[in-house]
mmCIF file with all atom_site columns, C-alpha atoms in Angstrom:
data_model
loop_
_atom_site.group_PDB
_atom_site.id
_atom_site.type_symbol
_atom_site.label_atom_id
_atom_site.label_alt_id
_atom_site.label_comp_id
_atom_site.label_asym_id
_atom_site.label_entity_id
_atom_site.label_seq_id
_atom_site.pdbx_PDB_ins_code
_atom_site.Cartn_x
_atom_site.Cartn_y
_atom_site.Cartn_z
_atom_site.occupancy
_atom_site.B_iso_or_equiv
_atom_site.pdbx_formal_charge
_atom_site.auth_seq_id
_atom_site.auth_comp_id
_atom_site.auth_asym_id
_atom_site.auth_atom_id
_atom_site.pdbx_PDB_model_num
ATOM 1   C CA . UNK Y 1 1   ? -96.591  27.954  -102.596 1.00 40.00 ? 243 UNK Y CA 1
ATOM 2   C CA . UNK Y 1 2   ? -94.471  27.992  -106.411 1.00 43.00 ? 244 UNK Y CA 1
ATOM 3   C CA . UNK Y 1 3   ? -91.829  26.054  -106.635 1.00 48.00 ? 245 UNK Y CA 1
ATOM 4   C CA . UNK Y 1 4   ? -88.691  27.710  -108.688 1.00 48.00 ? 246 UNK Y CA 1
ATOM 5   C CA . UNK Y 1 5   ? -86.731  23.994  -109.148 1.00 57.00 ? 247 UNK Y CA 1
ATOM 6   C CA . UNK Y 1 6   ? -87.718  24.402  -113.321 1.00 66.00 ? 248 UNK Y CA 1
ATOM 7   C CA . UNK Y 1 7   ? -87.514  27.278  -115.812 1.00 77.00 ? 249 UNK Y CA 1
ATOM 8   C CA . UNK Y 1 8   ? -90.474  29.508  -115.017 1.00 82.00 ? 250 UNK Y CA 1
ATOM 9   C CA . UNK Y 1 9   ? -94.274  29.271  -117.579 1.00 82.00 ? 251 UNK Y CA 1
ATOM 10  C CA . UNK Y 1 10  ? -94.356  32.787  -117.859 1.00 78.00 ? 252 UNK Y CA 1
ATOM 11  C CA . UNK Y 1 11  ? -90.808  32.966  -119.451 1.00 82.00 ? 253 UNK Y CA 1
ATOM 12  C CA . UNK Y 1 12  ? -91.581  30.676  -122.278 1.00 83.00 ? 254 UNK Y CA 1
ATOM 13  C CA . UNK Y 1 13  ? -91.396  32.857  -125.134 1.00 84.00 ? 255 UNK Y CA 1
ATOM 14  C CA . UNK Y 1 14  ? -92.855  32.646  -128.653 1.00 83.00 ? 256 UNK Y CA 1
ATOM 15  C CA . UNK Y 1 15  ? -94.965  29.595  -127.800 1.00 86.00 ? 257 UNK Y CA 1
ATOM 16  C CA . UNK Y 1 16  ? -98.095  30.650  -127.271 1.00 89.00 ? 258 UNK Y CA 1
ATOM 17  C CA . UNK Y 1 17  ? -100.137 28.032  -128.960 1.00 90.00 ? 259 UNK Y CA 1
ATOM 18  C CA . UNK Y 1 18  ? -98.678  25.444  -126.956 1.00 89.00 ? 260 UNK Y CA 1
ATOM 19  C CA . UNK Y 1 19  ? -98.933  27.235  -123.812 1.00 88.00 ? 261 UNK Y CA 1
ATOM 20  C CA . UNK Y 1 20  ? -102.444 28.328  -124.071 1.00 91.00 ? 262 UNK Y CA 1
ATOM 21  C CA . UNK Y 1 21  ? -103.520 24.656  -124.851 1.00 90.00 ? 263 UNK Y CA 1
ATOM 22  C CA . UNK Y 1 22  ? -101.673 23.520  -121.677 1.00 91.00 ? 264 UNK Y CA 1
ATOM 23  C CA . UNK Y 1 23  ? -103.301 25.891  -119.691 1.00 90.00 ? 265 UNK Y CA 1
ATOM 24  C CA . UNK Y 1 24  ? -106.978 25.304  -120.828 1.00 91.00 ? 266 UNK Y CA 1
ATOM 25  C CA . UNK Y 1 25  ? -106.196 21.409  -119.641 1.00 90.00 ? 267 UNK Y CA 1
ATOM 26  C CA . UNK Y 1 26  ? -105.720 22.592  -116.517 1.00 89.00 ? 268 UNK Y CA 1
ATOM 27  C CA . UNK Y 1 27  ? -109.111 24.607  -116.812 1.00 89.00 ? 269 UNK Y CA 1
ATOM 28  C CA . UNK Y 1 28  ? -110.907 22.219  -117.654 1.00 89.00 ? 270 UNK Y CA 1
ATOM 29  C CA . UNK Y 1 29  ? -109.277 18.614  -117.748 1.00 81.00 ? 271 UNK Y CA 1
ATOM 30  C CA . UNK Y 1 30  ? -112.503 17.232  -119.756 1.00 81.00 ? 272 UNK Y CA 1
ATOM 31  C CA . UNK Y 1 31  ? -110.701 18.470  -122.739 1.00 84.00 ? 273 UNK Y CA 1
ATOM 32  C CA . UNK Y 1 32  ? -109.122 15.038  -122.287 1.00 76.00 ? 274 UNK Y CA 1
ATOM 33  C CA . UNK Y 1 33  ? -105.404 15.827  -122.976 1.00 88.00 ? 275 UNK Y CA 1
ATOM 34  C CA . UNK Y 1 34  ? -103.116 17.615  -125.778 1.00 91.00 ? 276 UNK Y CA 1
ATOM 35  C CA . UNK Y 1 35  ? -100.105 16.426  -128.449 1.00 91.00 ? 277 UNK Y CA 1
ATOM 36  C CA . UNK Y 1 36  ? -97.365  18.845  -128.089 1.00 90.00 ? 278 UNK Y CA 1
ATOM 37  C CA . UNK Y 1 37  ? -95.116  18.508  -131.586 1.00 89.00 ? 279 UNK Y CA 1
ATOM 38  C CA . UNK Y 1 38  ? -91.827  20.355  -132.296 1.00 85.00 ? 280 UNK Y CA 1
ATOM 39  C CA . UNK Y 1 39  ? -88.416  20.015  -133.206 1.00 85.00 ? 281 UNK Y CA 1
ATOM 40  C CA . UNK Y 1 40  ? -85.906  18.740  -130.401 1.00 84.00 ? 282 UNK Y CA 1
ATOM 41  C CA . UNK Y 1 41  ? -85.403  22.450  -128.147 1.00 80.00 ? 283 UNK Y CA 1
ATOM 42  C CA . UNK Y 1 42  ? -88.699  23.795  -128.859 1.00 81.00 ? 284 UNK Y CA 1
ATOM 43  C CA . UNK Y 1 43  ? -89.598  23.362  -124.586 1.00 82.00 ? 285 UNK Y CA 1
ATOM 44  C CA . UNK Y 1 44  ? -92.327  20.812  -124.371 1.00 87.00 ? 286 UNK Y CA 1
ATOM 45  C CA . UNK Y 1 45  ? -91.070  19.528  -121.667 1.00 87.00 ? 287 UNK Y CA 1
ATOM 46  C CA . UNK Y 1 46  ? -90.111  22.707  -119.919 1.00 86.00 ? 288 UNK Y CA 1
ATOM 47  C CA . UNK Y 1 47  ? -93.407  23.713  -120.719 1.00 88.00 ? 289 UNK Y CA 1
ATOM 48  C CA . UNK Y 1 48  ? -95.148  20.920  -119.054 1.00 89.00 ? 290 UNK Y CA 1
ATOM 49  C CA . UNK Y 1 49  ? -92.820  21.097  -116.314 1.00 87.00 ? 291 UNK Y CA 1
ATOM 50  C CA . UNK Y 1 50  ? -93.210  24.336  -115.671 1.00 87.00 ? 292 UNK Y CA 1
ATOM 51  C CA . UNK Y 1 51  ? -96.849  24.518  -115.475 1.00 86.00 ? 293 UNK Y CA 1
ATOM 52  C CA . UNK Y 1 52  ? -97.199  21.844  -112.977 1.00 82.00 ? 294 UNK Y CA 1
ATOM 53  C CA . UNK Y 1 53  ? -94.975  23.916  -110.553 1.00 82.00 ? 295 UNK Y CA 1
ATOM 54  C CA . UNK Y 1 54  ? -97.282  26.461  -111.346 1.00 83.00 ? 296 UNK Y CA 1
ATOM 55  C CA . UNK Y 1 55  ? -100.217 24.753  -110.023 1.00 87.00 ? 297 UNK Y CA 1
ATOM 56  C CA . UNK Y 1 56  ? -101.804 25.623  -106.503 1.00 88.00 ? 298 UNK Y CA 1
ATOM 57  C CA . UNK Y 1 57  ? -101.629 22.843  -103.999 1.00 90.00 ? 299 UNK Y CA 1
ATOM 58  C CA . UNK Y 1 58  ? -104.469 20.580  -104.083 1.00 91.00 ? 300 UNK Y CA 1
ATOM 59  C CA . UNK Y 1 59  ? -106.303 18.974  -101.241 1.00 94.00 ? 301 UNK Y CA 1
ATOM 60  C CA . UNK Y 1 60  ? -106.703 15.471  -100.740 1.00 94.00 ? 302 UNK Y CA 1
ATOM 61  C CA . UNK Y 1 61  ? -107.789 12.606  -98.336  1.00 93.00 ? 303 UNK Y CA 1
ATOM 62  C CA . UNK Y 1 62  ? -104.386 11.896  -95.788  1.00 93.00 ? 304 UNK Y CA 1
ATOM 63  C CA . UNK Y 1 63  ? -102.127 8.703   -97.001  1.00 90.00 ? 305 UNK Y CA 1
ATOM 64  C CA . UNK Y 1 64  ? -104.488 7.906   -100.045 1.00 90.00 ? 306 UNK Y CA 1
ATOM 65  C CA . UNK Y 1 65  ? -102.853 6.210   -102.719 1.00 86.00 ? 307 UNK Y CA 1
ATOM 66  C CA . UNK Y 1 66  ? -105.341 7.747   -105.257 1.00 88.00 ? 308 UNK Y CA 1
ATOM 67  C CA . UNK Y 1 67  ? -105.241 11.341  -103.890 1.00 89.00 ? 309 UNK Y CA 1
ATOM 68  C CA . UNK Y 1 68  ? -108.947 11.301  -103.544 1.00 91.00 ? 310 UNK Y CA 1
ATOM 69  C CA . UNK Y 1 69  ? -110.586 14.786  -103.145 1.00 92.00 ? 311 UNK Y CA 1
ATOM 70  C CA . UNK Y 1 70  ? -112.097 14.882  -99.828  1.00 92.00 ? 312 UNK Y CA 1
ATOM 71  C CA . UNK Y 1 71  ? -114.882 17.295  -101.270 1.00 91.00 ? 313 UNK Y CA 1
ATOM 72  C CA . UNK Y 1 72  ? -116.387 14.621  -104.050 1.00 89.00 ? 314 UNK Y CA 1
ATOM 73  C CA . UNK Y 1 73  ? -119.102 12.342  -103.904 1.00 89.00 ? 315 UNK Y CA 1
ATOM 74  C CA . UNK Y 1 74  ? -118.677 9.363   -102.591 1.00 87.00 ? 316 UNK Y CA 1
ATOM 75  C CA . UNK Y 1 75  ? -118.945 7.244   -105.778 1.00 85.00 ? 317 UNK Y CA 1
ATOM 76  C CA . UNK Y 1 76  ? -116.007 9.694   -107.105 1.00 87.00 ? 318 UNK Y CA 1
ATOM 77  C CA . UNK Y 1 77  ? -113.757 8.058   -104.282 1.00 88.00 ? 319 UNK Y CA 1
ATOM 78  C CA . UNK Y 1 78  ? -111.549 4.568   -103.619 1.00 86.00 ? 320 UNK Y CA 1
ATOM 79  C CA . UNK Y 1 79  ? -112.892 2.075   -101.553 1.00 83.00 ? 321 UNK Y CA 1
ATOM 80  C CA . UNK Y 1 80  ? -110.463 2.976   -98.778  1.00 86.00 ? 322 UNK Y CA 1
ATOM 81  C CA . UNK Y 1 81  ? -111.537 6.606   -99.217  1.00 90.00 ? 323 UNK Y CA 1
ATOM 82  C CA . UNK Y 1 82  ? -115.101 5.666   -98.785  1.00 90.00 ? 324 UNK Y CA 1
ATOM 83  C CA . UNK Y 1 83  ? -114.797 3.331   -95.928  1.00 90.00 ? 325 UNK Y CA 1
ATOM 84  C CA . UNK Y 1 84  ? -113.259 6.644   -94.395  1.00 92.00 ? 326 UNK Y CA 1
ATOM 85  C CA . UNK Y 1 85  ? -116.046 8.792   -95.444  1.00 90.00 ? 327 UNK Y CA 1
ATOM 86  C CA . UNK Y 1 86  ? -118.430 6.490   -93.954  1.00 91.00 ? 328 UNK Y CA 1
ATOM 87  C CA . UNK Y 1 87  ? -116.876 5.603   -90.557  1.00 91.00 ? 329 UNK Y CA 1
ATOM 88  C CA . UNK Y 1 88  ? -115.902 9.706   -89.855  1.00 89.00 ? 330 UNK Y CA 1
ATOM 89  C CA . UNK Y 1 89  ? -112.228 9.156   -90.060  1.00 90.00 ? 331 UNK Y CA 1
ATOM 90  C CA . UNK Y 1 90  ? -111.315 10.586  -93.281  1.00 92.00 ? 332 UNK Y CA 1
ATOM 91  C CA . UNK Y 1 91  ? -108.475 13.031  -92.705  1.00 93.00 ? 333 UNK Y CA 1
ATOM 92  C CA . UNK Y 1 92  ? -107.549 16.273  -94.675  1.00 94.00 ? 334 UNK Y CA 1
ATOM 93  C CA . UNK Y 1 93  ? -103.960 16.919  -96.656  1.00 94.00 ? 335 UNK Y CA 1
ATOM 94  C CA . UNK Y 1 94  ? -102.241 19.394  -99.242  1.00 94.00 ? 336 UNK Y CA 1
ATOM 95  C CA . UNK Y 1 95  ? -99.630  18.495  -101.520 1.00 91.00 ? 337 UNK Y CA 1
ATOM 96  C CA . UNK Y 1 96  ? -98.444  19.922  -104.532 1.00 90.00 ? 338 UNK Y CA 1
ATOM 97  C CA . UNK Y 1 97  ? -100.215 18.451  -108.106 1.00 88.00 ? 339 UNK Y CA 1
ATOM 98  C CA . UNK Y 1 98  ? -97.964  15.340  -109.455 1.00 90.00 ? 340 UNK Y CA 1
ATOM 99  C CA . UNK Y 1 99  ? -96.573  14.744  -112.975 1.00 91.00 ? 341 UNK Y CA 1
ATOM 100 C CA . UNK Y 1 100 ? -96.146  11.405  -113.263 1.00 93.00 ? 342 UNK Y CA 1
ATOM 101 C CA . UNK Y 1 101 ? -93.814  10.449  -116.643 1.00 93.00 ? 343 UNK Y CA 1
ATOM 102 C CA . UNK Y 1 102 ? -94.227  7.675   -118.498 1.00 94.00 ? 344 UNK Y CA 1
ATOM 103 C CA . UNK Y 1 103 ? -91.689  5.727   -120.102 1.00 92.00 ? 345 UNK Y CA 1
ATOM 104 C CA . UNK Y 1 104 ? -91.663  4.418   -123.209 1.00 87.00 ? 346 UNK Y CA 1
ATOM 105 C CA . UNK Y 1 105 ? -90.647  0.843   -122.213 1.00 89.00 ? 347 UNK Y CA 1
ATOM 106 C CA . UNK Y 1 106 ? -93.949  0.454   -120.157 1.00 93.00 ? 348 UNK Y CA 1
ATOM 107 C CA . UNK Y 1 107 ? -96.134  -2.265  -119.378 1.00 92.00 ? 349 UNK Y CA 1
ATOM 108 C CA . UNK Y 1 108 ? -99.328  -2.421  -118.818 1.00 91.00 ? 350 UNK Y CA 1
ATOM 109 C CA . UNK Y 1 109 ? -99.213  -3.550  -115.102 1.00 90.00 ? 351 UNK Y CA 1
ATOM 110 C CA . UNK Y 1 110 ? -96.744  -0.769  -114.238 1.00 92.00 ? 352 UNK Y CA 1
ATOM 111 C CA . UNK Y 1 111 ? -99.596  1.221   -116.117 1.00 93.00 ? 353 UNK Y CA 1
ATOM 112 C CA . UNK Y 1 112 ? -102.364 0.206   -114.848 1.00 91.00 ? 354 UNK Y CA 1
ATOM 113 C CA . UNK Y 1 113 ? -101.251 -1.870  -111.610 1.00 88.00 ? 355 UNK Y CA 1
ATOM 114 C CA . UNK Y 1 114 ? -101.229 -5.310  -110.448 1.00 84.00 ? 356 UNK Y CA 1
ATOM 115 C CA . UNK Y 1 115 ? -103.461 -7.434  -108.223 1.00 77.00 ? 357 UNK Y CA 1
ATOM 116 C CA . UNK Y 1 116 ? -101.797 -9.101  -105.326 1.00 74.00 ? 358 UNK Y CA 1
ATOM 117 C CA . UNK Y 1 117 ? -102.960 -12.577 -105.978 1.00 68.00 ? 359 UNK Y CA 1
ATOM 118 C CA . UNK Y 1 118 ? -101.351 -13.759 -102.604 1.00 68.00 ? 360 UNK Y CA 1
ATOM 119 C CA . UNK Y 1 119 ? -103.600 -11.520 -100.321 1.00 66.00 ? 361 UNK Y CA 1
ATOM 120 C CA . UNK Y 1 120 ? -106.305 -12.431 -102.448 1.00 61.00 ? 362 UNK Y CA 1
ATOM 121 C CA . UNK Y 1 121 ? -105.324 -16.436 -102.402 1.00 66.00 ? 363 UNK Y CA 1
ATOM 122 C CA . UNK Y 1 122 ? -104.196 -16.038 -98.257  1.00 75.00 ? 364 UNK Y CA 1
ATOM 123 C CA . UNK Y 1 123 ? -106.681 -13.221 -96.934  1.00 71.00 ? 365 UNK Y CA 1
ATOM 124 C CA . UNK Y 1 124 ? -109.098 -13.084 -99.208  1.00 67.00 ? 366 UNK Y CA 1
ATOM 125 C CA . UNK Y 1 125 ? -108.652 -9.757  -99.957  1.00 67.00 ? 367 UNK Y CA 1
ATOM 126 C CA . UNK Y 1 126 ? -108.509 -7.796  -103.106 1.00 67.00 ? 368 UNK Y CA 1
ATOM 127 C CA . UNK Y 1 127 ? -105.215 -6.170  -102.931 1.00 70.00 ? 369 UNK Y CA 1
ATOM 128 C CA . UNK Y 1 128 ? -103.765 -3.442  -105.765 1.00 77.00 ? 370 UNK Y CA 1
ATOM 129 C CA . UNK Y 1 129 ? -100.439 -2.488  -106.379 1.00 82.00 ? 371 UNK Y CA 1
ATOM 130 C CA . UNK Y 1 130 ? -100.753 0.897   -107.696 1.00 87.00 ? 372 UNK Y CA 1
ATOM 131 C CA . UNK Y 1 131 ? -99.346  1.255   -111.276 1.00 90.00 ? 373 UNK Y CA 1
ATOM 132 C CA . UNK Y 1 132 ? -98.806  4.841   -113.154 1.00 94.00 ? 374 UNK Y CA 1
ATOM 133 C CA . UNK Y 1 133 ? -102.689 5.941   -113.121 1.00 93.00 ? 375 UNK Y CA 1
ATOM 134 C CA . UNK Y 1 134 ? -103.003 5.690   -109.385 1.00 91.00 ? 376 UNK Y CA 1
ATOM 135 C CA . UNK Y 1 135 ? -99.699  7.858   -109.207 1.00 92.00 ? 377 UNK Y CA 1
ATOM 136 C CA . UNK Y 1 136 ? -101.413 10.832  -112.252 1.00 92.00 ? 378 UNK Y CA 1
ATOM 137 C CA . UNK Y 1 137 ? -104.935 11.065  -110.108 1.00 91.00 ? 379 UNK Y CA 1
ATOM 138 C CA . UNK Y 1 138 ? -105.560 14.389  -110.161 1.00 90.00 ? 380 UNK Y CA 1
ATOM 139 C CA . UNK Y 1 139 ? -101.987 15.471  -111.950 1.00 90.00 ? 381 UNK Y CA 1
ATOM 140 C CA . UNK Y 1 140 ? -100.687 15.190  -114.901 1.00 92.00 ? 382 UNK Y CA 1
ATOM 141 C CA . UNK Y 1 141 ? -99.490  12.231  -116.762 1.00 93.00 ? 383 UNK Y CA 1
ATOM 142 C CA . UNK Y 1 142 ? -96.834  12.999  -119.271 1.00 94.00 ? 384 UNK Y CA 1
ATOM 143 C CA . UNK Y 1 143 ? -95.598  10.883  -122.391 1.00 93.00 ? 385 UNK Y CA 1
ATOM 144 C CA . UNK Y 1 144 ? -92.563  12.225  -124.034 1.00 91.00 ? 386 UNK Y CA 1
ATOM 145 C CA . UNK Y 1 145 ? -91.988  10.980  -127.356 1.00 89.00 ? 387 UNK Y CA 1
ATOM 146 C CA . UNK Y 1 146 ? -95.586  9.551   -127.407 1.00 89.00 ? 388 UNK Y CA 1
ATOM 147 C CA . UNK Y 1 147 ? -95.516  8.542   -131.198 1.00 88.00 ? 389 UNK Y CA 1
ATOM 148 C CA . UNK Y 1 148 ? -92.804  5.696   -129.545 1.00 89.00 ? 390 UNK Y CA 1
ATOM 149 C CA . UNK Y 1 149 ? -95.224  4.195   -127.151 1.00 90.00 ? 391 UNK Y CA 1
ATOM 150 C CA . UNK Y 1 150 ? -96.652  0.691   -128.027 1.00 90.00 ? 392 UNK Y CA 1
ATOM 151 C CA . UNK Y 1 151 ? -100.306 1.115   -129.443 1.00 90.00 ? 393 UNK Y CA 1
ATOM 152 C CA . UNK Y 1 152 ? -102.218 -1.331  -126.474 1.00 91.00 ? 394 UNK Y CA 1
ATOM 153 C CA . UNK Y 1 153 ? -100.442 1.372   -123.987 1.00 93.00 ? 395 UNK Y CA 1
ATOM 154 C CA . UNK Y 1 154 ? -101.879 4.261   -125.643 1.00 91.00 ? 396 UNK Y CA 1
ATOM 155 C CA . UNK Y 1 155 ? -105.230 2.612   -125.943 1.00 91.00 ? 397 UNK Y CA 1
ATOM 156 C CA . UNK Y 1 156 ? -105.064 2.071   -121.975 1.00 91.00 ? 398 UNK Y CA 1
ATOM 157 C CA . UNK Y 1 157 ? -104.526 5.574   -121.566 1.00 91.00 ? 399 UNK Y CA 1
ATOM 158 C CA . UNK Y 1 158 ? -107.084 6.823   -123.863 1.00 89.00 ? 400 UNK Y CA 1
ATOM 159 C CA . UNK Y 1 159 ? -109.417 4.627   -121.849 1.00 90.00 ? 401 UNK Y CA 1
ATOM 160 C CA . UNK Y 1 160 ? -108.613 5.792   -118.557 1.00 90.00 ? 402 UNK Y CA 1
ATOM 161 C CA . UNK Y 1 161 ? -108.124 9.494   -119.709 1.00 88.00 ? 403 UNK Y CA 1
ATOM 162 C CA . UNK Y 1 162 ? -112.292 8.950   -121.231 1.00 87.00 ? 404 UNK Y CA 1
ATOM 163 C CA . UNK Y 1 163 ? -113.649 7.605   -118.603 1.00 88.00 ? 405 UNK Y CA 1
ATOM 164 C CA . UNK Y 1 164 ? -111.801 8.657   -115.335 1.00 87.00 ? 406 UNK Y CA 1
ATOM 165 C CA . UNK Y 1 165 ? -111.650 4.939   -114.167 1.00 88.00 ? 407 UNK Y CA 1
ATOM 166 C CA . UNK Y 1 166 ? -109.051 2.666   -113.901 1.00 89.00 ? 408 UNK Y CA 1
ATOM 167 C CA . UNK Y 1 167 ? -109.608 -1.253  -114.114 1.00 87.00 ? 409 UNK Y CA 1
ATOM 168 C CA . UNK Y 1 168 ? -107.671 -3.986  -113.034 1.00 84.00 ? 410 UNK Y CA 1
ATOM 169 C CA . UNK Y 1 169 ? -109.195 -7.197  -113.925 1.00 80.00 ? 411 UNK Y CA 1
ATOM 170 C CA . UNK Y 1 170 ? -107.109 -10.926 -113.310 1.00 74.00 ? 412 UNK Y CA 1
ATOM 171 C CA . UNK Y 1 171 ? -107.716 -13.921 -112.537 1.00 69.00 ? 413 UNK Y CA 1
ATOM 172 C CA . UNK Y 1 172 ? -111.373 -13.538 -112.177 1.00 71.00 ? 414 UNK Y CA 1
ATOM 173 C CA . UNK Y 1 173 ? -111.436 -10.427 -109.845 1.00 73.00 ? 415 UNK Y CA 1
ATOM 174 C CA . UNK Y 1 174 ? -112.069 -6.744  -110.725 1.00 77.00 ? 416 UNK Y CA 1
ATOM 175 C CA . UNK Y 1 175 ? -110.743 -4.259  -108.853 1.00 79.00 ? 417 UNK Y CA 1
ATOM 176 C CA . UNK Y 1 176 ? -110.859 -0.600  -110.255 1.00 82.00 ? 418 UNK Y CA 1
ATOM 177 C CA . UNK Y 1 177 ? -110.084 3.213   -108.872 1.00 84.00 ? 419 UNK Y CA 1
ATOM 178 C CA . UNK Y 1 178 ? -110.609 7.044   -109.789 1.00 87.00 ? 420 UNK Y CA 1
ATOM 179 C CA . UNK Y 1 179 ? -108.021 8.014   -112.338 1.00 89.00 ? 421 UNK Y CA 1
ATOM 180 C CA . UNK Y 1 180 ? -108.547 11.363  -113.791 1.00 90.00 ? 422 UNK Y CA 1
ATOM 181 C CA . UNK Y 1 181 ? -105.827 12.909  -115.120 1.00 92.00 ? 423 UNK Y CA 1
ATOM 182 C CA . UNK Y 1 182 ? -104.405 15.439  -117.317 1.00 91.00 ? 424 UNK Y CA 1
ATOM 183 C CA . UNK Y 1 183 ? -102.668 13.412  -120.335 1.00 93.00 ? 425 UNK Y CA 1
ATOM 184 C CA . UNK Y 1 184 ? -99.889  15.477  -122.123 1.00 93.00 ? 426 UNK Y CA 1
ATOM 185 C CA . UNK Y 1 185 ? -98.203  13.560  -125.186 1.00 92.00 ? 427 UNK Y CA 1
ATOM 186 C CA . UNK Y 1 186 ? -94.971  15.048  -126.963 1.00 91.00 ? 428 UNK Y CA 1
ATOM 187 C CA . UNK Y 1 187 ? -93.436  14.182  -130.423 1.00 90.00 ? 429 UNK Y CA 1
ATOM 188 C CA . UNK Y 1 188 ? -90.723  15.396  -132.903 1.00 85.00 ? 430 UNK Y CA 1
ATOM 189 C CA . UNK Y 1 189 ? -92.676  15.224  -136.155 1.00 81.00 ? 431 UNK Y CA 1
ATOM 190 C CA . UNK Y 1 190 ? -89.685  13.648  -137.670 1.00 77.00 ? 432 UNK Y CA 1
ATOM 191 C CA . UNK Y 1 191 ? -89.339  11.047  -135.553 1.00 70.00 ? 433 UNK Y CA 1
ATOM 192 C CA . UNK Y 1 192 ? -90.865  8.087   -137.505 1.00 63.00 ? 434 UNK Y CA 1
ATOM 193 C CA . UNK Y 1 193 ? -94.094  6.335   -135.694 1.00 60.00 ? 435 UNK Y CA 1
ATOM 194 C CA . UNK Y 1 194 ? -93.894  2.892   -133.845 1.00 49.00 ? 436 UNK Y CA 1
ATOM 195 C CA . UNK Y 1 195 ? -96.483  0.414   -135.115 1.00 45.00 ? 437 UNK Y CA 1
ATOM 196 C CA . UNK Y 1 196 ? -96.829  -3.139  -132.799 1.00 45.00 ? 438 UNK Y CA 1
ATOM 197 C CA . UNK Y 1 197 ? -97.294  -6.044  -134.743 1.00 42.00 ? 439 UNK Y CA 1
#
């Protein structure tokens, strides 16, 4: 089912580049993202917006905060997911693929995620609270303005985005989940580049 809530791909004139580098992402997300630059107006945004409407529904496992694929091996799934897997109660859903934006003003546990050092100090459970990456699994995880964002952000994402894994790691404990995604960055070329020091 296509959503019609944004301006439609196919109308996106006289942008062809842009398009067709969007569109082999989706192909084939081992490409490992692409840097959309323009001038303010040029519809990077619409683009990427656009496109995700676009996409077919996906299927994943029922109330999974990863959107695990069902269909993948089980060392391609969330602990949760293979728990399921292994006891027969894994469930089927479809929902639409996600864009997830990310602002510039980030941290890294809204990135990444947090542990919940109370279920781990009272249960003695490890315990996420999904950041960002959980939220792009399988989607796409958009950065406009991405010359803006602080450099240990972008190296989180690059690490993610190259290895298609996600770890948490505090206090002693590890704790890490699928996170494949489809990174899209955006910049005006004019804009002038952030540097942390």
């Amino acid at each position: 089912m296509v959503k019609r809530n944004s301006f439609p791909f196919t109308a996106i004139l006289g942008q062809d580049i842009m398009k067709m580098g969007l569109i082999l992402n989706v192909i084939d997300p081992q490409i490992a993202g692409v840097l959309l630059t323009g001038q303010q107006g040029t519809g990077k945004s619409t683009a990427v917006r656009s496109l995700a409407e676009m996409m077919p529904e996906i299927e994943v496992v029922k109330d999974c905060t990863f959107s695990c694929d069902p269909n993948a091996e089980i060392d391609e799934l969330c602990d949760e997911c293979r728990v399921k897997l292994k006891d027969g109660t894994m469930e089927r859903a479809r929902r639409s693929m996600r864009i997830i934006d990310l602002p510039l003003g980030v941290t890294e546990d809204m990135v990444c995620g947090s542990l919940s050092i109370d279920k781990v100090l009272t249960e003695g459970i490890r315990s996420l609270h999904p950041g960002l990456l959980a939220k792009a699994h399988r989607g796409i995880l958009y950065v406009d303005e991405i010359n803006l964002l602080q450099d240990h952000i972008v190296d989180v994402l690059l690490d993610s985005a190259a290895s298609g894994v996600n770890i948490i790691e505090r206090e002693g404990i590890s704790v890490s989940h699928p996170s494949r995604f489809i990174l899209v960055g955006s910049m005006n070329p004019e804009d002038p580049i952030f540097t942390a020091n």
